[in-house]
């Protein structure tokens, strides 16, 4: 059950990072706030890799494994798109509602995992995915917005969930493709490669399209550095969990992030909770308990 511990730590770190990025979006825009997690997260990922090498005294995995690169590229590109869509959704809806839309991803992860990685899940885990997903759907069905604005925010959130699902599959596929005997080294190495690819790609994009945003990012280096650290920390534990179990299990348990988001929404952003939130949270808890019970 070590994967469950890794997932909960990752979800907590990611919730904190999402809240930080949400605040940065007003100053940096969607692309700039997206870039923060990659640019400032990469140095911390390198430190994690150095610490792993020192602790395990193992050599780095080979960079010549050809099948590794398509998988990690899929994960990296999907995550860039997913992060941008997520931040756009958070600008349209409340923090917790946007997070709820995105957390409809476990069903998509289960399907993608079966198709691309042959990751099979049992009937108990499948039931847990359905129950937990029902909880986040109920939480997202709020009457705060209407018409085209509500539809737009819904599509942004669901699109982000789909891209995060593809990203999870890409990263698990990359870790497995390395065929490395130590899962910690395989996960940490994959994290460094993916964050490096993302940091380079978005830096080039912004330099060509809007260099002013790059200057703003470095002017706001203090909050950006903290957001980058939390992003790298969360990703480190996501990757460790992906190295141990099917991505569907990880992303289903990850719906606890909605509970963390609910707390931040209430106590930080002062957004009130409703009865619908309580029902949704209850279903999420039931789904998570069922998942842990059936995979134990």
PDB file of C-alpha atoms in Angstrom:
ATOM      1  CA  UNK A   1       0.000   0.000   0.000  1.00  0.00           C
ATOM      2  CA  UNK A   2       3.006   2.296  -0.307  1.00  0.00           C
ATOM      3  CA  UNK A   3       1.485   3.714  -3.493  1.00  0.00           C
ATOM      4  CA  UNK A   4      -1.460   5.036  -1.463  1.00  0.00           C
ATOM      5  CA  UNK A   5       0.854   6.976   0.868  1.00  0.00           C
ATOM      6  CA  UNK A   6       2.709   8.422  -2.133  1.00  0.00           C
ATOM      7  CA  UNK A   7      -0.581   9.414  -3.780  1.00  0.00           C
ATOM      8  CA  UNK A   8      -1.962  11.239  -0.747  1.00  0.00           C
ATOM      9  CA  UNK A   9       1.273  13.202  -0.313  1.00  0.00           C
ATOM     10  CA  UNK A  10       1.241  14.051  -4.022  1.00  0.00           C
ATOM     11  CA  UNK A  11      -2.393  15.173  -3.906  1.00  0.00           C
ATOM     12  CA  UNK A  12      -1.732  17.465  -0.943  1.00  0.00           C
ATOM     13  CA  UNK A  13       1.314  19.034  -2.621  1.00  0.00           C
ATOM     14  CA  UNK A  14      -0.549  19.442  -5.898  1.00  0.00           C
ATOM     15  CA  UNK A  15      -3.487  21.169  -4.209  1.00  0.00           C
ATOM     16  CA  UNK A  16      -1.119  23.694  -2.639  1.00  0.00           C
ATOM     17  CA  UNK A  17       0.611  24.234  -5.981  1.00  0.00           C
ATOM     18  CA  UNK A  18      -2.714  24.696  -7.805  1.00  0.00           C
ATOM     19  CA  UNK A  19      -3.744  27.369  -5.320  1.00  0.00           C
ATOM     20  CA  UNK A  20      -0.423  29.172  -5.809  1.00  0.00           C
ATOM     21  CA  UNK A  21      -0.685  28.955  -9.595  1.00  0.00           C
ATOM     22  CA  UNK A  22      -4.247  30.245  -9.469  1.00  0.00           C
ATOM     23  CA  UNK A  23      -3.020  33.381  -7.737  1.00  0.00           C
ATOM     24  CA  UNK A  24      -0.166  33.789 -10.246  1.00  0.00           C
ATOM     25  CA  UNK A  25      -2.525  33.546 -13.223  1.00  0.00           C
ATOM     26  CA  UNK A  26      -3.841  37.073 -12.614  1.00  0.00           C
ATOM     27  CA  UNK A  27      -0.324  38.484 -13.018  1.00  0.00           C
ATOM     28  CA  UNK A  28       1.278  36.096 -15.503  1.00  0.00           C
ATOM     29  CA  UNK A  29      -1.633  34.859 -17.576  1.00  0.00           C
ATOM     30  CA  UNK A  30      -2.419  31.202 -18.233  1.00  0.00           C
ATOM     31  CA  UNK A  31       0.769  30.419 -20.179  1.00  0.00           C
ATOM     32  CA  UNK A  32       3.015  32.153 -17.651  1.00  0.00           C
ATOM     33  CA  UNK A  33       1.435  30.478 -14.624  1.00  0.00           C
ATOM     34  CA  UNK A  34       1.629  27.127 -16.434  1.00  0.00           C
ATOM     35  CA  UNK A  35       5.338  27.631 -17.094  1.00  0.00           C
ATOM     36  CA  UNK A  36       6.095  28.363 -13.435  1.00  0.00           C
ATOM     37  CA  UNK A  37       5.536  24.778 -12.328  1.00  0.00           C
ATOM     38  CA  UNK A  38       7.945  23.442 -14.954  1.00  0.00           C
ATOM     39  CA  UNK A  39      10.668  26.100 -15.001  1.00  0.00           C
ATOM     40  CA  UNK A  40      10.993  26.398 -11.232  1.00  0.00           C
ATOM     41  CA  UNK A  41      10.196  22.746 -10.603  1.00  0.00           C
ATOM     42  CA  UNK A  42      13.031  21.392 -12.768  1.00  0.00           C
ATOM     43  CA  UNK A  43      15.926  22.390 -10.432  1.00  0.00           C
ATOM     44  CA  UNK A  44      14.192  20.693  -7.516  1.00  0.00           C
ATOM     45  CA  UNK A  45      13.673  17.540  -9.597  1.00  0.00           C
ATOM     46  CA  UNK A  46      17.424  17.507 -10.330  1.00  0.00           C
ATOM     47  CA  UNK A  47      18.096  17.774  -6.591  1.00  0.00           C
ATOM     48  CA  UNK A  48      15.737  14.846  -5.989  1.00  0.00           C
ATOM     49  CA  UNK A  49      17.687  12.805  -8.554  1.00  0.00           C
ATOM     50  CA  UNK A  50      21.042  13.678  -6.974  1.00  0.00           C
ATOM     51  CA  UNK A  51      19.675  12.663  -3.562  1.00  0.00           C
ATOM     52  CA  UNK A  52      18.383   9.388  -5.020  1.00  0.00           C
ATOM     53  CA  UNK A  53      21.764   8.609  -6.587  1.00  0.00           C
ATOM     54  CA  UNK A  54      23.513   9.363  -3.296  1.00  0.00           C
ATOM     55  CA  UNK A  55      21.101   7.205  -1.284  1.00  0.00           C
ATOM     56  CA  UNK A  56      20.961   4.205  -3.636  1.00  0.00           C
ATOM     57  CA  UNK A  57      24.473   4.440  -5.190  1.00  0.00           C
ATOM     58  CA  UNK A  58      22.915   3.282  -8.446  1.00  0.00           C
ATOM     59  CA  UNK A  59      23.830   4.521 -11.942  1.00  0.00           C
ATOM     60  CA  UNK A  60      21.396   6.514 -14.046  1.00  0.00           C
ATOM     61  CA  UNK A  61      19.095   4.584 -16.384  1.00  0.00           C
ATOM     62  CA  UNK A  62      20.150   4.469 -20.016  1.00  0.00           C
ATOM     63  CA  UNK A  63      18.962   7.255 -22.316  1.00  0.00           C
ATOM     64  CA  UNK A  64      19.157   4.913 -25.302  1.00  0.00           C
ATOM     65  CA  UNK A  65      15.927   3.045 -24.538  1.00  0.00           C
ATOM     66  CA  UNK A  66      13.955   4.031 -27.668  1.00  0.00           C
ATOM     67  CA  UNK A  67      10.432   3.280 -26.411  1.00  0.00           C
ATOM     68  CA  UNK A  68      10.996   5.521 -23.368  1.00  0.00           C
ATOM     69  CA  UNK A  69      10.989   8.753 -25.388  1.00  0.00           C
ATOM     70  CA  UNK A  70       7.523   8.539 -27.013  1.00  0.00           C
ATOM     71  CA  UNK A  71       5.983   7.728 -23.635  1.00  0.00           C
ATOM     72  CA  UNK A  72       7.673  10.574 -21.772  1.00  0.00           C
ATOM     73  CA  UNK A  73       6.917  12.995 -24.622  1.00  0.00           C
ATOM     74  CA  UNK A  74       3.238  12.015 -24.441  1.00  0.00           C
ATOM     75  CA  UNK A  75       3.214  12.600 -20.695  1.00  0.00           C
ATOM     76  CA  UNK A  76       5.050  15.931 -20.898  1.00  0.00           C
ATOM     77  CA  UNK A  77       2.976  17.435 -23.724  1.00  0.00           C
ATOM     78  CA  UNK A  78      -0.333  16.252 -22.269  1.00  0.00           C
ATOM     79  CA  UNK A  79       0.576  17.738 -18.888  1.00  0.00           C
ATOM     80  CA  UNK A  80       1.378  21.146 -20.403  1.00  0.00           C
ATOM     81  CA  UNK A  81      -2.003  21.241 -22.150  1.00  0.00           C
ATOM     82  CA  UNK A  82      -3.776  19.900 -19.054  1.00  0.00           C
ATOM     83  CA  UNK A  83      -2.245  22.541 -16.767  1.00  0.00           C
ATOM     84  CA  UNK A  84      -3.208  25.377 -19.112  1.00  0.00           C
ATOM     85  CA  UNK A  85      -6.798  24.088 -19.393  1.00  0.00           C
ATOM     86  CA  UNK A  86      -6.979  23.633 -15.616  1.00  0.00           C
ATOM     87  CA  UNK A  87      -5.914  27.217 -14.897  1.00  0.00           C
ATOM     88  CA  UNK A  88      -8.348  28.526 -17.521  1.00  0.00           C
ATOM     89  CA  UNK A  89     -11.138  26.513 -15.869  1.00  0.00           C
ATOM     90  CA  UNK A  90     -10.231  27.928 -12.457  1.00  0.00           C
ATOM     91  CA  UNK A  91     -10.636  31.437 -13.849  1.00  0.00           C
ATOM     92  CA  UNK A  92     -14.201  30.577 -14.923  1.00  0.00           C
ATOM     93  CA  UNK A  93     -15.377  28.671 -11.837  1.00  0.00           C
ATOM     94  CA  UNK A  94     -14.552  28.396  -8.153  1.00  0.00           C
ATOM     95  CA  UNK A  95     -11.327  26.637  -7.169  1.00  0.00           C
ATOM     96  CA  UNK A  96     -13.111  23.560  -5.846  1.00  0.00           C
ATOM     97  CA  UNK A  97     -15.581  23.297  -8.760  1.00  0.00           C
ATOM     98  CA  UNK A  98     -12.774  23.420 -11.321  1.00  0.00           C
ATOM     99  CA  UNK A  99     -10.864  20.780  -9.373  1.00  0.00           C
ATOM    100  CA  UNK A 100     -13.997  18.612  -9.306  1.00  0.00           C
ATOM    101  CA  UNK A 101     -14.385  18.769 -13.093  1.00  0.00           C
ATOM    102  CA  UNK A 102     -10.758  17.795 -13.574  1.00  0.00           C
ATOM    103  CA  UNK A 103     -11.066  14.886 -11.162  1.00  0.00           C
ATOM    104  CA  UNK A 104     -13.500  13.119 -13.488  1.00  0.00           C
ATOM    105  CA  UNK A 105     -10.308  11.738 -15.035  1.00  0.00           C
ATOM    106  CA  UNK A 106     -10.153   8.306 -13.237  1.00  0.00           C
ATOM    107  CA  UNK A 107     -12.606   6.735 -15.701  1.00  0.00           C
ATOM    108  CA  UNK A 108     -10.545   8.022 -18.609  1.00  0.00           C
ATOM    109  CA  UNK A 109      -7.318   6.815 -16.982  1.00  0.00           C
ATOM    110  CA  UNK A 110      -8.793   3.340 -16.521  1.00  0.00           C
ATOM    111  CA  UNK A 111      -9.756   3.178 -20.198  1.00  0.00           C
ATOM    112  CA  UNK A 112      -6.449   4.573 -21.470  1.00  0.00           C
ATOM    113  CA  UNK A 113      -4.511   2.294 -19.113  1.00  0.00           C
ATOM    114  CA  UNK A 114      -6.307  -0.781 -20.379  1.00  0.00           C
ATOM    115  CA  UNK A 115      -5.871   0.187 -24.037  1.00  0.00           C
ATOM    116  CA  UNK A 116      -2.243   1.363 -23.963  1.00  0.00           C
ATOM    117  CA  UNK A 117      -0.641  -0.473 -21.029  1.00  0.00           C
ATOM    118  CA  UNK A 118      -2.943  -3.458 -20.471  1.00  0.00           C
ATOM    119  CA  UNK A 119      -3.408  -2.269 -16.872  1.00  0.00           C
ATOM    120  CA  UNK A 120      -6.386  -4.303 -15.712  1.00  0.00           C
ATOM    121  CA  UNK A 121      -8.485  -3.451 -12.675  1.00  0.00           C
ATOM    122  CA  UNK A 122     -10.831  -5.678 -10.719  1.00  0.00           C
ATOM    123  CA  UNK A 123     -14.585  -5.165 -10.246  1.00  0.00           C
ATOM    124  CA  UNK A 124     -14.084  -3.633  -6.807  1.00  0.00           C
ATOM    125  CA  UNK A 125     -11.664  -1.010  -8.125  1.00  0.00           C
ATOM    126  CA  UNK A 126     -14.017  -0.333 -11.048  1.00  0.00           C
ATOM    127  CA  UNK A 127     -16.881   0.267  -8.618  1.00  0.00           C
ATOM    128  CA  UNK A 128     -14.657   2.581  -6.576  1.00  0.00           C
ATOM    129  CA  UNK A 129     -13.832   4.599  -9.713  1.00  0.00           C
ATOM    130  CA  UNK A 130     -17.528   4.998 -10.543  1.00  0.00           C
ATOM    131  CA  UNK A 131     -18.532   6.009  -6.993  1.00  0.00           C
ATOM    132  CA  UNK A 132     -15.680   8.505  -6.561  1.00  0.00           C
ATOM    133  CA  UNK A 133     -16.264   9.992 -10.013  1.00  0.00           C
ATOM    134  CA  UNK A 134     -19.976  10.355  -9.237  1.00  0.00           C
ATOM    135  CA  UNK A 135     -18.961  12.335  -6.169  1.00  0.00           C
ATOM    136  CA  UNK A 136     -16.873  14.835  -8.113  1.00  0.00           C
ATOM    137  CA  UNK A 137     -19.571  15.160 -10.789  1.00  0.00           C
ATOM    138  CA  UNK A 138     -22.174  15.997  -8.137  1.00  0.00           C
ATOM    139  CA  UNK A 139     -19.846  18.581  -6.625  1.00  0.00           C
ATOM    140  CA  UNK A 140     -19.330  20.189 -10.023  1.00  0.00           C
ATOM    141  CA  UNK A 141     -23.055  20.554 -10.772  1.00  0.00           C
ATOM    142  CA  UNK A 142     -23.432  24.014  -9.288  1.00  0.00           C
ATOM    143  CA  UNK A 143     -25.853  26.695 -10.481  1.00  0.00           C
ATOM    144  CA  UNK A 144     -23.386  29.526 -10.036  1.00  0.00           C
ATOM    145  CA  UNK A 145     -22.778  30.019 -13.748  1.00  0.00           C
ATOM    146  CA  UNK A 146     -25.177  29.773 -16.637  1.00  0.00           C
ATOM    147  CA  UNK A 147     -25.379  29.409 -20.389  1.00  0.00           C
ATOM    148  CA  UNK A 148     -22.302  29.510 -22.563  1.00  0.00           C
ATOM    149  CA  UNK A 149     -20.004  30.539 -19.690  1.00  0.00           C
ATOM    150  CA  UNK A 150     -20.919  27.456 -17.681  1.00  0.00           C
ATOM    151  CA  UNK A 151     -20.609  25.175 -20.714  1.00  0.00           C
ATOM    152  CA  UNK A 152     -17.213  26.664 -21.509  1.00  0.00           C
ATOM    153  CA  UNK A 153     -15.881  26.112 -17.992  1.00  0.00           C
ATOM    154  CA  UNK A 154     -17.240  22.554 -18.005  1.00  0.00           C
ATOM    155  CA  UNK A 155     -15.502  21.732 -21.281  1.00  0.00           C
ATOM    156  CA  UNK A 156     -12.255  23.274 -20.053  1.00  0.00           C
ATOM    157  CA  UNK A 157     -12.351  21.200 -16.870  1.00  0.00           C
ATOM    158  CA  UNK A 158     -13.253  17.964 -18.622  1.00  0.00           C
ATOM    159  CA  UNK A 159     -10.596  18.628 -21.261  1.00  0.00           C
ATOM    160  CA  UNK A 160      -8.023  19.143 -18.535  1.00  0.00           C
ATOM    161  CA  UNK A 161      -9.086  15.850 -16.958  1.00  0.00           C
ATOM    162  CA  UNK A 162      -8.627  14.023 -20.274  1.00  0.00           C
ATOM    163  CA  UNK A 163      -5.170  15.500 -20.773  1.00  0.00           C
ATOM    164  CA  UNK A 164      -4.147  14.667 -17.217  1.00  0.00           C
ATOM    165  CA  UNK A 165      -5.335  11.113 -17.874  1.00  0.00           C
ATOM    166  CA  UNK A 166      -3.144  10.833 -20.978  1.00  0.00           C
ATOM    167  CA  UNK A 167      -0.285  12.357 -19.024  1.00  0.00           C
ATOM    168  CA  UNK A 168      -0.588   9.733 -16.278  1.00  0.00           C
ATOM    169  CA  UNK A 169      -0.540   6.939 -18.840  1.00  0.00           C
ATOM    170  CA  UNK A 170       2.439   8.475 -20.625  1.00  0.00           C
ATOM    171  CA  UNK A 171       4.469   8.752 -17.448  1.00  0.00           C
ATOM    172  CA  UNK A 172       3.659   5.244 -16.230  1.00  0.00           C
ATOM    173  CA  UNK A 173       4.510   3.919 -19.693  1.00  0.00           C
ATOM    174  CA  UNK A 174       7.851   5.776 -19.623  1.00  0.00           C
ATOM    175  CA  UNK A 175       8.763   4.465 -16.161  1.00  0.00           C
ATOM    176  CA  UNK A 176       7.943   0.893 -17.148  1.00  0.00           C
ATOM    177  CA  UNK A 177       9.762   1.254 -20.482  1.00  0.00           C
ATOM    178  CA  UNK A 178      13.043   1.928 -18.679  1.00  0.00           C
ATOM    179  CA  UNK A 179      12.952  -1.580 -17.242  1.00  0.00           C
ATOM    180  CA  UNK A 180      15.045  -0.332 -14.314  1.00  0.00           C
ATOM    181  CA  UNK A 181      15.123  -2.584 -11.222  1.00  0.00           C
ATOM    182  CA  UNK A 182      14.841   0.286  -8.703  1.00  0.00           C
ATOM    183  CA  UNK A 183      11.462   2.025  -8.946  1.00  0.00           C
ATOM    184  CA  UNK A 184      12.611   5.149  -7.080  1.00  0.00           C
ATOM    185  CA  UNK A 185      15.437   5.789  -9.537  1.00  0.00           C
ATOM    186  CA  UNK A 186      13.208   5.045 -12.541  1.00  0.00           C
ATOM    187  CA  UNK A 187      10.496   7.418 -11.312  1.00  0.00           C
ATOM    188  CA  UNK A 188      12.884  10.240 -10.371  1.00  0.00           C
ATOM    189  CA  UNK A 189      14.844   9.976 -13.620  1.00  0.00           C
ATOM    190  CA  UNK A 190      11.620  10.134 -15.641  1.00  0.00           C
ATOM    191  CA  UNK A 191      10.553  13.210 -13.669  1.00  0.00           C
ATOM    192  CA  UNK A 192      13.788  15.056 -14.473  1.00  0.00           C
ATOM    193  CA  UNK A 193      13.567  14.246 -18.184  1.00  0.00           C
ATOM    194  CA  UNK A 194       9.902  15.280 -18.421  1.00  0.00           C
ATOM    195  CA  UNK A 195      10.321  18.547 -16.505  1.00  0.00           C
ATOM    196  CA  UNK A 196      13.403  19.368 -18.569  1.00  0.00           C
ATOM    197  CA  UNK A 197      11.456  18.861 -21.794  1.00  0.00           C
ATOM    198  CA  UNK A 198       8.572  20.972 -20.518  1.00  0.00           C
ATOM    199  CA  UNK A 199      10.767  23.813 -19.239  1.00  0.00           C
ATOM    200  CA  UNK A 200      12.644  24.050 -22.548  1.00  0.00           C
ATOM    201  CA  UNK A 201       9.499  23.842 -24.699  1.00  0.00           C
ATOM    202  CA  UNK A 202       7.564  26.512 -22.795  1.00  0.00           C
ATOM    203  CA  UNK A 203      10.577  28.827 -22.472  1.00  0.00           C
ATOM    204  CA  UNK A 204      11.025  28.782 -26.257  1.00  0.00           C
ATOM    205  CA  UNK A 205       7.288  29.275 -26.778  1.00  0.00           C
ATOM    206  CA  UNK A 206       7.109  32.298 -24.478  1.00  0.00           C
ATOM    207  CA  UNK A 207      10.365  33.780 -25.768  1.00  0.00           C
ATOM    208  CA  UNK A 208       8.930  33.763 -29.277  1.00  0.00           C
ATOM    209  CA  UNK A 209       5.351  34.709 -28.466  1.00  0.00           C
ATOM    210  CA  UNK A 210       5.451  36.900 -25.362  1.00  0.00           C
ATOM    211  CA  UNK A 211       8.921  37.554 -23.864  1.00  0.00           C
ATOM    212  CA  UNK A 212       7.358  40.054 -21.461  1.00  0.00           C
ATOM    213  CA  UNK A 213       5.812  37.124 -19.569  1.00  0.00           C
ATOM    214  CA  UNK A 214       9.246  35.555 -19.086  1.00  0.00           C
ATOM    215  CA  UNK A 215      10.488  38.791 -17.522  1.00  0.00           C
ATOM    216  CA  UNK A 216       7.438  38.863 -15.239  1.00  0.00           C
ATOM    217  CA  UNK A 217       8.029  35.253 -14.169  1.00  0.00           C
ATOM    218  CA  UNK A 218      11.542  36.072 -12.976  1.00  0.00           C
ATOM    219  CA  UNK A 219      10.341  39.266 -11.284  1.00  0.00           C
ATOM    220  CA  UNK A 220       7.895  37.111  -9.317  1.00  0.00           C
ATOM    221  CA  UNK A 221      10.523  34.509  -8.554  1.00  0.00           C
ATOM    222  CA  UNK A 222       9.682  34.155  -4.851  1.00  0.00           C
ATOM    223  CA  UNK A 223       6.074  32.897  -5.200  1.00  0.00           C
ATOM    224  CA  UNK A 224       7.064  31.138  -8.429  1.00  0.00           C
ATOM    225  CA  UNK A 225       9.872  29.278  -6.662  1.00  0.00           C
ATOM    226  CA  UNK A 226       7.528  27.990  -3.980  1.00  0.00           C
ATOM    227  CA  UNK A 227       4.945  26.925  -6.584  1.00  0.00           C
ATOM    228  CA  UNK A 228       7.709  25.181  -8.529  1.00  0.00           C
ATOM    229  CA  UNK A 229       8.896  23.330  -5.443  1.00  0.00           C
ATOM    230  CA  UNK A 230       5.403  22.137  -4.556  1.00  0.00           C
ATOM    231  CA  UNK A 231       4.872  21.081  -8.161  1.00  0.00           C
ATOM    232  CA  UNK A 232       8.118  19.101  -8.248  1.00  0.00           C
ATOM    233  CA  UNK A 233       7.382  17.530  -4.853  1.00  0.00           C
ATOM    234  CA  UNK A 234       3.902  16.478  -5.954  1.00  0.00           C
ATOM    235  CA  UNK A 235       5.187  15.106  -9.264  1.00  0.00           C
ATOM    236  CA  UNK A 236       7.907  13.136  -7.486  1.00  0.00           C
ATOM    237  CA  UNK A 237       5.325  11.264  -5.442  1.00  0.00           C
ATOM    238  CA  UNK A 238       2.947  10.856  -8.414  1.00  0.00           C
ATOM    239  CA  UNK A 239       5.753   9.184 -10.343  1.00  0.00           C
ATOM    240  CA  UNK A 240       6.658   6.942  -7.412  1.00  0.00           C
ATOM    241  CA  UNK A 241       3.037   5.810  -7.226  1.00  0.00           C
ATOM    242  CA  UNK A 242       2.869   5.231 -11.012  1.00  0.00           C
ATOM    243  CA  UNK A 243       5.968   3.048 -10.735  1.00  0.00           C
ATOM    244  CA  UNK A 244       4.221   0.715  -8.270  1.00  0.00           C
ATOM    245  CA  UNK A 245       0.605   0.327  -9.390  1.00  0.00           C
ATOM    246  CA  UNK A 246      -1.819   0.972 -12.246  1.00  0.00           C
ATOM    247  CA  UNK A 247      -2.418   4.622 -13.083  1.00  0.00           C
ATOM    248  CA  UNK A 248      -6.181   4.105 -12.581  1.00  0.00           C
ATOM    249  CA  UNK A 249      -5.635   3.221  -8.912  1.00  0.00           C
ATOM    250  CA  UNK A 250      -3.424   6.270  -8.389  1.00  0.00           C
ATOM    251  CA  UNK A 251      -5.734   8.738 -10.116  1.00  0.00           C
ATOM    252  CA  UNK A 252      -8.810   7.359  -8.338  1.00  0.00           C
ATOM    253  CA  UNK A 253      -7.255   7.788  -4.906  1.00  0.00           C
ATOM    254  CA  UNK A 254      -6.118  11.218  -6.119  1.00  0.00           C
ATOM    255  CA  UNK A 255      -9.697  12.468  -5.891  1.00  0.00           C
ATOM    256  CA  UNK A 256      -8.859  13.192  -2.246  1.00  0.00           C
ATOM    257  CA  UNK A 257      -7.419  16.337  -3.805  1.00  0.00           C
ATOM    258  CA  UNK A 258     -11.020  17.550  -4.092  1.00  0.00           C
ATOM    259  CA  UNK A 259     -11.284  17.318  -0.299  1.00  0.00           C
ATOM    260  CA  UNK A 260      -8.079  19.311   0.078  1.00  0.00           C
ATOM    261  CA  UNK A 261      -9.372  21.815  -2.490  1.00  0.00           C
ATOM    262  CA  UNK A 262     -12.621  22.124  -0.551  1.00  0.00           C
ATOM    263  CA  UNK A 263     -10.666  23.075   2.549  1.00  0.00           C
ATOM    264  CA  UNK A 264      -8.605  25.672   0.659  1.00  0.00           C
ATOM    265  CA  UNK A 265     -11.715  26.995  -1.072  1.00  0.00           C
ATOM    266  CA  UNK A 266     -13.432  27.527   2.267  1.00  0.00           C
ATOM    267  CA  UNK A 267     -10.617  28.768   4.477  1.00  0.00           C
ATOM    268  CA  UNK A 268      -8.361  30.585   1.982  1.00  0.00           C
ATOM    269  CA  UNK A 269     -10.651  31.800  -0.806  1.00  0.00           C
ATOM    270  CA  UNK A 270     -13.686  32.136   1.526  1.00  0.00           C
ATOM    271  CA  UNK A 271     -15.996  30.249  -0.878  1.00  0.00           C
ATOM    272  CA  UNK A 272     -18.995  28.672   0.879  1.00  0.00           C
ATOM    273  CA  UNK A 273     -19.866  24.967   0.731  1.00  0.00           C
ATOM    274  CA  UNK A 274     -23.310  23.609  -0.145  1.00  0.00           C
ATOM    275  CA  UNK A 275     -25.303  20.467   0.571  1.00  0.00           C
ATOM    276  CA  UNK A 276     -24.275  19.253  -2.871  1.00  0.00           C
ATOM    277  CA  UNK A 277     -20.637  19.539  -1.774  1.00  0.00           C
ATOM    278  CA  UNK A 278     -21.344  17.419   1.304  1.00  0.00           C
ATOM    279  CA  UNK A 279     -23.038  14.690  -0.773  1.00  0.00           C
ATOM    280  CA  UNK A 280     -20.212  14.722  -3.298  1.00  0.00           C
ATOM    281  CA  UNK A 281     -17.556  14.537  -0.614  1.00  0.00           C
ATOM    282  CA  UNK A 282     -19.356  11.611   1.021  1.00  0.00           C
ATOM    283  CA  UNK A 283     -19.341   9.665  -2.250  1.00  0.00           C
ATOM    284  CA  UNK A 284     -15.672  10.469  -2.768  1.00  0.00           C
ATOM    285  CA  UNK A 285     -14.831   9.132   0.687  1.00  0.00           C
ATOM    286  CA  UNK A 286     -16.828   5.955   0.030  1.00  0.00           C
ATOM    287  CA  UNK A 287     -15.071   5.489  -3.313  1.00  0.00           C
ATOM    288  CA  UNK A 288     -11.634   5.985  -1.789  1.00  0.00           C
ATOM    289  CA  UNK A 289     -12.321   3.571   1.073  1.00  0.00           C
ATOM    290  CA  UNK A 290     -13.629   0.974  -1.392  1.00  0.00           C
ATOM    291  CA  UNK A 291     -10.535   1.388  -3.581  1.00  0.00           C
ATOM    292  CA  UNK A 292      -8.139   0.941  -0.664  1.00  0.00           C
ATOM    293  CA  UNK A 293     -10.106  -2.057   0.616  1.00  0.00           C
ATOM    294  CA  UNK A 294     -10.205  -3.851  -2.752  1.00  0.00           C
ATOM    295  CA  UNK A 295      -6.552  -3.184  -3.623  1.00  0.00           C
ATOM    296  CA  UNK A 296      -5.126  -4.052  -0.203  1.00  0.00           C
TER     297      UNK A 296
END
